[in-house]
């Protein structure tokens, strides 16, 4: 159970670190944004608090130092600077290394690095000399400020127990800040018959003397601040304690002496809360204005409570493995449902057919729901790239802004994970090869700052991600020369612009004149293309010399289950991804004869090239008198596939092929049909490439 809690903390911490990185990058652009400063502080505070609770003491101690610095920022005592952001980003990386080291995922955290970061932050804050390196693991900082006494009234919500919060834990945490006196106010207790045992009828008055400051007190209540009334007043500073004049308010002195009970004091204080009645009696307010203010107060509270209730019910943390298992089970159910439908059709039993149709409907809904659970916005991945762009800009001496669009676009979690590395390659290439140095850009009449624009948009059952830069663009002549030099094309070859740009995906191809730490060794673009194609996606390049380059990556929403078109050749079944299918037309033997072996069909005055799959896969037997051409569209090119018969649409559960079939061109997987037979899923882009390569 403890391990489960520790694992839950780590998952939460990783998410918080991702959010922290995003907030810091935004804070660098908007250093005066109070909300962003608050987000950074809360992320640090949560990691520190939860880390300490689950035994990650090194993380809690280290994070406490960073949190202290941002507490100063929050209070206006320290400005957000580039150095502060750099150090905090380094601290974020260090915390992640500590988390990895906890499970020996990474190489372990460098404690010396922790000391450097803390020392840098303290130096920046001005309360530690540069030479005095901070210890790698620090305990709670002792603040040098004077002792201050605070009066605190903590009135928790009646429903606070329902949220799982124990107010006594908060009080205990508060007592650890200094000398504390606690008075429980129990005057609101109803009679036994009216009492709700799950409600909280108690509130507390506390007197705390501490050197930790008011923000440290508020931090104790940070997670219940919307579920309680919290009033913090400064009673006196330590320097006043020795002075002869009054240093405490009358009510507090009477309470401490026992001359007034807590109930009597509560009664007096209660009159203070009836401000409206007092104001009305004195003629300061009229009834209408008072009611308006009360309505506003109630409205805001209700909206906030509704929002909190919605947020609390809208998310639940579930291990990814359980979701994968759920999707696998749904996949098995889809296969069984297909078998049921086929059996019902064969028996022509009306009742069985009705049941099969109902099961089919429910299975489709279950499939969509299960897949939707794994859908995540791609925005979290975009945020990682922002850090990449920032770090590479500094490393290469370039000034680059990154803009994003469509961060809310959702993709299957598995697709997002597998898409990360290809996109990193593409962005690194855009920064290294595409964007020019500031002086070169100014000389070319461009702004000194280059831009990398990352966008995602839905397109049918796919998502198109574009990486666009306003850099130098691709040099066609340089690409052509390098391709001839490497023997990829003949010197006399005539290539379209699209084919020319496609040469950069050749293994080892690079036009970079020198090797940098980022790229230039010709490693990357061929790997990128293979990775995209492994996701059943495609990649397209367009570029204008001097204006910039746009790379469009089209990938399916999910890799688990797809809608496909089932076709038949002889006794064999094949599946084509329905998203690529444009239309189906007939192909007679006369049509074949008229093409004179050129494999071209006239479809509404347009000549469409086609691939006879029976010949391609060397399937024995004669084709029927009338065949079917399934016309697909890949990267804007229409190509047909000739089959014996089109069976119809099919929900295809994708099964990966074994190692023996991994290198078979044109096949991306297999699926089980309702009768238990196997159908191969065609990888259309790869099939086209395979055919093109075999052509003379």
XYZ file of N, CA and C in Angstrom, residues 11 13 22 83 179 214 219 237 256 336 361 393 416 423 453 463 562 568 577 580 601 631 641 672-673 682:
78
model
N 3.831 9.925 -9.784
C 3.057 10.278 -10.978
C 2.568 11.717 -10.891
N 3.959 14.065 -9.117
C 5.113 14.959 -9.168
C 5.584 15.173 -10.609
N 6.241 24.458 -17.936
C 5.411 25.323 -18.778
C 5.229 26.694 -18.142
N 17.947 34.861 -14.971
C 18.781 33.966 -14.162
C 17.924 33.161 -13.185
N 5.311 28.991 18.532
C 4.515 28.805 19.747
C 3.061 29.114 19.437
N 3.631 35.617 7.486
C 2.210 35.324 7.275
C 1.989 34.333 6.142
N 0.193 29.182 3.801
C 0.543 27.960 3.068
C -0.015 26.718 3.742
N 4.718 42.626 17.046
C 6.031 42.141 16.673
C 6.848 41.888 17.929
N -7.144 35.402 27.475
C -5.998 34.739 28.091
C -6.112 34.736 29.620
N -15.082 -10.825 -31.151
C -16.176 -11.758 -30.832
C -17.493 -11.243 -31.413
N -24.020 -2.530 -31.679
C -24.180 -1.128 -31.288
C -23.469 -0.839 -29.954
N 18.160 27.566 -28.623
C 18.397 28.954 -29.033
C 19.621 29.513 -28.323
N 0.958 9.775 -28.938
C 1.697 10.947 -28.459
C 3.091 10.539 -27.990
N 9.194 14.355 -33.598
C 8.980 15.806 -33.556
C 10.207 16.527 -32.999
N 6.714 27.641 -35.584
C 5.276 27.530 -35.275
C 4.869 26.065 -35.314
N -4.743 13.276 -37.372
C -4.327 14.591 -36.900
C -3.139 15.035 -37.747
N -9.104 0.476 -35.847
C -9.362 1.420 -36.933
C -10.587 0.987 -37.721
N -11.501 -8.616 -50.865
C -11.242 -10.050 -51.055
C -10.465 -10.259 -52.347
N -7.082 0.936 -44.621
C -7.585 1.984 -43.717
C -8.623 2.851 -44.424
N -8.066 6.431 -45.851
C -7.320 6.684 -47.086
C -8.144 6.412 -48.329
N -6.487 3.562 -65.288
C -7.941 3.503 -65.469
C -8.471 4.929 -65.582
N -9.836 3.211 -54.814
C -8.978 4.371 -55.063
C -8.663 5.062 -53.729
N -6.130 0.356 -56.031
C -5.697 -1.015 -55.751
C -6.782 -1.950 -56.279
N -8.175 -10.436 -36.812
C -8.925 -11.701 -36.808
C -10.354 -11.419 -37.254
N -10.811 -12.162 -38.231
C -12.180 -11.973 -38.723
C -13.167 -12.807 -37.902
N -3.250 -3.571 -44.969
C -2.305 -2.993 -45.929
C -1.763 -1.663 -45.416
